Coordinates of N, CA and C in Angstrom, one line a residue:
X8 N 261.0 183.8 88.7 CA 262.2 183.1 89.2 C 262.1 183.0 90.8
X9 N 261.6 184.0 91.4 CA 261.4 184.0 92.9 C 260.5 182.9 93.3
X10 N 259.4 182.7 92.6 CA 258.4 181.6 93.0 C 259.1 180.2 92.8
X11 N 259.9 180.1 91.9 CA 260.6 178.8 91.7 C 261.5 178.5 92.9
X12 N 262.2 179.5 93.4 CA 263.1 179.4 94.5 C 262.3 179.1 95.8
X13 N 261.2 179.7 95.9 CA 260.3 179.5 97.1 C 259.9 178.0 97.1
X14 N 259.6 177.4 95.9 CA 259.1 176.1 95.9 C 260.3 175.1 96.2
X15 N 261.5 175.4 95.8 CA 262.6 174.6 96.1 C 263.2 174.7 97.5
X16 N 262.9 175.8 98.2 CA 263.5 176.1 99.5 C 263.3 175.0 100.5
X17 N 262.1 174.5 100.5 CA 261.8 173.4 101.5 C 262.6 172.1 101.2
X18 N 262.7 171.8 99.9 CA 263.5 170.6 99.5 C 265.0 170.8 99.8
X19 N 265.5 171.9 99.5 CA 266.9 172.2 99.8 C 267.2 172.2 101.3
X20 N 266.3 172.8 102.1 CA 266.4 172.7 103.5 C 266.4 171.3 104.1
X21 N 265.5 170.5 103.6 CA 265.4 169.1 104.1 C 266.6 168.3 103.7
X22 N 267.1 168.5 102.5 CA 268.4 167.8 102.1 C 269.5 168.2 103.0
X23 N 269.7 169.5 103.2 CA 270.7 170.0 104.1 C 270.6 169.4 105.5
X24 N 269.4 169.4 106.0 CA 269.1 168.8 107.4 C 269.5 167.3 107.4
X25 N 269.1 166.6 106.4 CA 269.4 165.1 106.4 C 270.9 164.9 106.3
X26 N 271.6 165.8 105.5 CA 273.1 165.7 105.4 C 273.7 166.0 106.7
X27 N 273.3 167.0 107.4 CA 273.9 167.3 108.7 C 273.7 166.2 109.7
X28 N 272.5 165.6 109.7 CA 272.2 164.5 110.7 C 273.1 163.3 110.4
X29 N 273.3 163.0 109.1 CA 274.1 161.8 108.7 C 275.6 162.1 109.1
X30 N 276.1 163.3 108.9 CA 277.5 163.6 109.2 C 277.7 163.6 110.7
X31 N 276.8 164.1 111.5 CA 276.9 164.1 112.9 C 276.8 162.7 113.6
X32 N 276.0 161.9 112.9 CA 275.8 160.5 113.5 C 277.0 159.7 113.3
X33 N 277.9 160.0 112.4 CA 279.1 159.2 112.1 C 280.4 159.9 112.6
X34 N 280.3 160.9 113.5 CA 281.4 161.7 113.9 C 282.4 160.8 114.7
X35 N 282.0 159.8 115.4 CA 282.9 159.0 116.2 C 283.9 158.2 115.2
X36 N 283.4 157.8 114.1 CA 284.2 157.0 113.2 C 285.1 157.8 112.3
X37 N 284.9 159.1 112.2 CA 285.7 160.0 111.4 C 286.8 160.7 112.1
X38 N 287.0 160.5 113.4 CA 288.0 161.2 114.1 C 289.4 160.8 113.6
X39 N 290.3 161.7 113.5 CA 291.6 161.4 112.9 C 292.4 160.6 113.9
X40 N 293.2 159.8 113.4 CA 294.1 159.0 114.2 C 293.5 157.7 114.8
X41 N 292.2 157.5 114.6 CA 291.6 156.3 115.1 C 291.3 155.4 113.9
X42 N 292.1 154.4 113.7 CA 291.9 153.4 112.6 C 291.6 152.1 113.2
X43 N 290.4 151.6 113.0 CA 290.1 150.3 113.7 C 290.5 149.1 112.8
X44 N 290.6 148.0 113.4 CA 291.0 146.8 112.7 C 289.8 146.3 111.9
X45 N 290.0 146.1 110.6 CA 289.0 145.7 109.6 C 289.1 144.2 109.4
X46 N 287.9 143.6 109.3 CA 287.8 142.2 109.0 C 287.4 142.1 107.5
X47 N 288.2 141.3 106.7 CA 288.0 141.2 105.3 C 288.0 139.8 104.9
X48 N 287.0 139.5 104.0 CA 286.9 138.1 103.4 C 287.2 138.2 101.9
X49 N 287.9 137.3 101.4 CA 288.1 137.2 100.0 C 287.6 135.8 99.5
X50 N 286.6 135.8 98.6 CA 286.1 134.6 98.1 C 286.6 134.4 96.7
X51 N 287.2 133.3 96.5 CA 287.8 133.0 95.2 C 287.1 131.7 94.7
X52 N 286.6 131.7 93.4 CA 285.8 130.6 92.9 C 286.7 129.4 92.6
X53 N 287.9 129.6 92.0 CA 288.8 128.6 91.5 C 290.2 129.0 91.6
X54 N 291.1 128.1 91.7 CA 292.6 128.4 91.7 C 293.1 128.3 90.3
X55 N 293.3 129.5 89.7 CA 294.0 129.6 88.4 C 294.9 130.7 88.4
X56 N 296.0 130.6 87.7 CA 297.1 131.7 87.8 C 296.5 133.1 87.6
X57 N 295.7 133.4 86.6 CA 295.2 134.8 86.5 C 294.4 135.2 87.7
X58 N 293.5 134.3 88.2 CA 292.7 134.7 89.4 C 293.6 134.9 90.6
X59 N 294.5 134.0 90.8 CA 295.5 134.1 92.0 C 296.2 135.4 91.9
X60 N 296.7 135.8 90.7 CA 297.4 137.1 90.6 C 296.4 138.2 90.9
X61 N 295.2 138.1 90.5 CA 294.2 139.2 90.7 C 294.0 139.3 92.2
X62 N 293.9 138.2 93.0 CA 293.7 138.3 94.4 C 294.9 138.9 95.1
X63 N 296.1 138.5 94.6 CA 297.3 139.1 95.1 C 297.4 140.6 94.8
X64 N 296.9 141.0 93.7 CA 296.8 142.4 93.3 C 295.9 143.2 94.3
X65 N 294.7 142.5 94.6 CA 293.8 143.1 95.6 C 294.5 143.4 96.9
X66 N 295.2 142.4 97.4 CA 295.9 142.5 98.7 C 297.0 143.6 98.6
X67 N 297.7 143.6 97.5 CA 298.7 144.7 97.4 C 298.1 146.1 97.3
X68 N 297.0 146.2 96.6 CA 296.3 147.5 96.5 C 295.8 147.9 97.9
X69 N 295.3 147.0 98.7 CA 294.8 147.3 100.0 C 296.0 147.8 100.9
X70 N 297.1 147.1 100.7 CA 298.3 147.5 101.5 C 298.8 148.9 101.1
X71 N 298.7 149.3 99.8 CA 299.0 150.6 99.4 C 298.1 151.6 100.0
X72 N 296.8 151.2 100.2 CA 295.8 152.1 100.8 C 295.9 152.2 102.3
X73 N 296.9 151.4 102.9 CA 297.0 151.5 104.4 C 296.4 150.3 105.1
X74 N 295.9 149.3 104.4 CA 295.3 148.2 105.0 C 296.3 147.0 104.9
X75 N 297.2 146.9 105.9 CA 298.2 146.0 106.0 C 297.8 144.7 106.8
X76 N 297.9 143.6 106.1 CA 297.4 142.3 106.8 C 298.2 142.1 108.1
X77 N 297.4 141.9 109.1 CA 298.0 141.6 110.4 C 298.1 142.9 111.3
X78 N 298.1 144.0 110.7 CA 298.2 145.3 111.4 C 296.9 146.0 111.5
X79 N 296.4 146.4 110.3 CA 295.1 147.1 110.3 C 294.0 146.3 109.7
X80 N 294.3 145.2 109.2 CA 293.2 144.3 108.5 C 293.5 142.9 108.8
X81 N 292.5 142.1 109.0 CA 292.7 140.6 109.1 C 291.9 140.1 107.9
X82 N 292.7 139.3 107.0 CA 292.1 138.8 105.8 C 291.9 137.3 105.9
X83 N 290.6 136.9 105.6 CA 290.3 135.5 105.6 C 290.0 135.1 104.2
X84 N 290.8 134.2 103.6 CA 290.6 133.8 102.2 C 289.9 132.5 102.1
X85 N 288.9 132.4 101.2 CA 288.1 131.3 100.9 C 288.2 130.9 99.4
X86 N 288.3 129.6 99.1 CA 288.4 129.1 97.8 C 287.4 127.9 97.6
X87 N 286.5 128.1 96.7 CA 285.5 127.0 96.4 C 286.0 125.9 95.5
X88 N 287.2 126.1 94.9 CA 287.8 125.1 93.9 C 286.7 124.6 92.9
X89 N 286.0 125.5 92.3 CA 285.1 125.2 91.2 C 284.0 124.3 91.6
X90 N 283.5 124.3 92.8 CA 282.4 123.5 93.3 C 281.3 124.5 93.7
X91 N 280.2 124.4 93.0 CA 279.1 125.4 93.3 C 278.5 125.2 94.7
X92 N 278.4 123.9 95.1 CA 277.8 123.7 96.4 C 278.7 124.3 97.5
X93 N 280.0 124.1 97.3 CA 281.0 124.7 98.3 C 280.9 126.2 98.3
X94 N 280.8 126.8 97.1 CA 280.7 128.2 96.9 C 279.5 128.8 97.6
X95 N 278.4 128.1 97.5 CA 277.2 128.5 98.2 C 277.3 128.4 99.7
X96 N 277.9 127.4 100.2 CA 278.1 127.2 101.6 C 279.1 128.3 102.2
X97 N 280.1 128.6 101.4 CA 281.1 129.6 101.8 C 280.4 131.0 101.8
X98 N 279.6 131.3 100.8 CA 278.9 132.6 100.7 C 277.9 132.8 101.9
X99 N 277.3 131.7 102.3 CA 276.4 131.8 103.5 C 277.2 132.0 104.7
X100 N 278.3 131.4 104.9 CA 279.2 131.5 106.0 C 279.7 133.0 106.1
X101 N 280.1 133.5 104.9 CA 280.6 134.9 104.9 C 279.6 135.9 105.3
X102 N 278.3 135.7 104.8 CA 277.3 136.6 105.1 C 276.9 136.6 106.5
X103 N 277.0 135.4 107.2 CA 276.7 135.3 108.6 C 277.8 135.8 109.5
X104 N 279.0 135.9 109.0 CA 280.2 136.2 109.8 C 280.4 137.7 110.0
X105 N 279.6 138.5 109.4 CA 279.6 140.0 109.5 C 281.0 140.6 109.3
X106 N 281.6 140.4 108.1 CA 282.8 141.0 107.7 C 282.6 142.5 107.4
X107 N 283.6 143.3 107.5 CA 283.5 144.7 107.2 C 283.5 144.9 105.7
X108 N 284.3 144.0 105.0 CA 284.4 144.1 103.5 C 284.5 142.7 103.0
X109 N 283.9 142.4 101.8 CA 284.0 141.1 101.1 C 284.4 141.4 99.7
X110 N 285.5 140.7 99.3 CA 286.0 140.8 97.9 C 285.8 139.5 97.2
X111 N 285.4 139.5 96.0 CA 285.3 138.2 95.2 C 286.2 138.2 94.0
X112 N 286.6 137.0 93.7 CA 287.4 136.9 92.5 C 287.0 135.6 91.7

């Protein structure tokens, strides 16, 4: 059993070291009381009542989690209206705009 622990010791040490480095590199974002403004994009393929209600549910869920539109998050909604060429163009624009979060419906 002791030889098995000796073989695993290096791996466990390296995992712990990598974890510590990752935690320390993100310390500025984890400080309490500092909530930055999040940019969010919602891509909707078509306007239909079930999908519209789903998007509204996403926005309400975000609000319950503390992401209130206009205060802590800015939401940009896109709708391709069932046009694949438009959806492709919108997807390219979203990927180039560097949003913090992208939701699709």
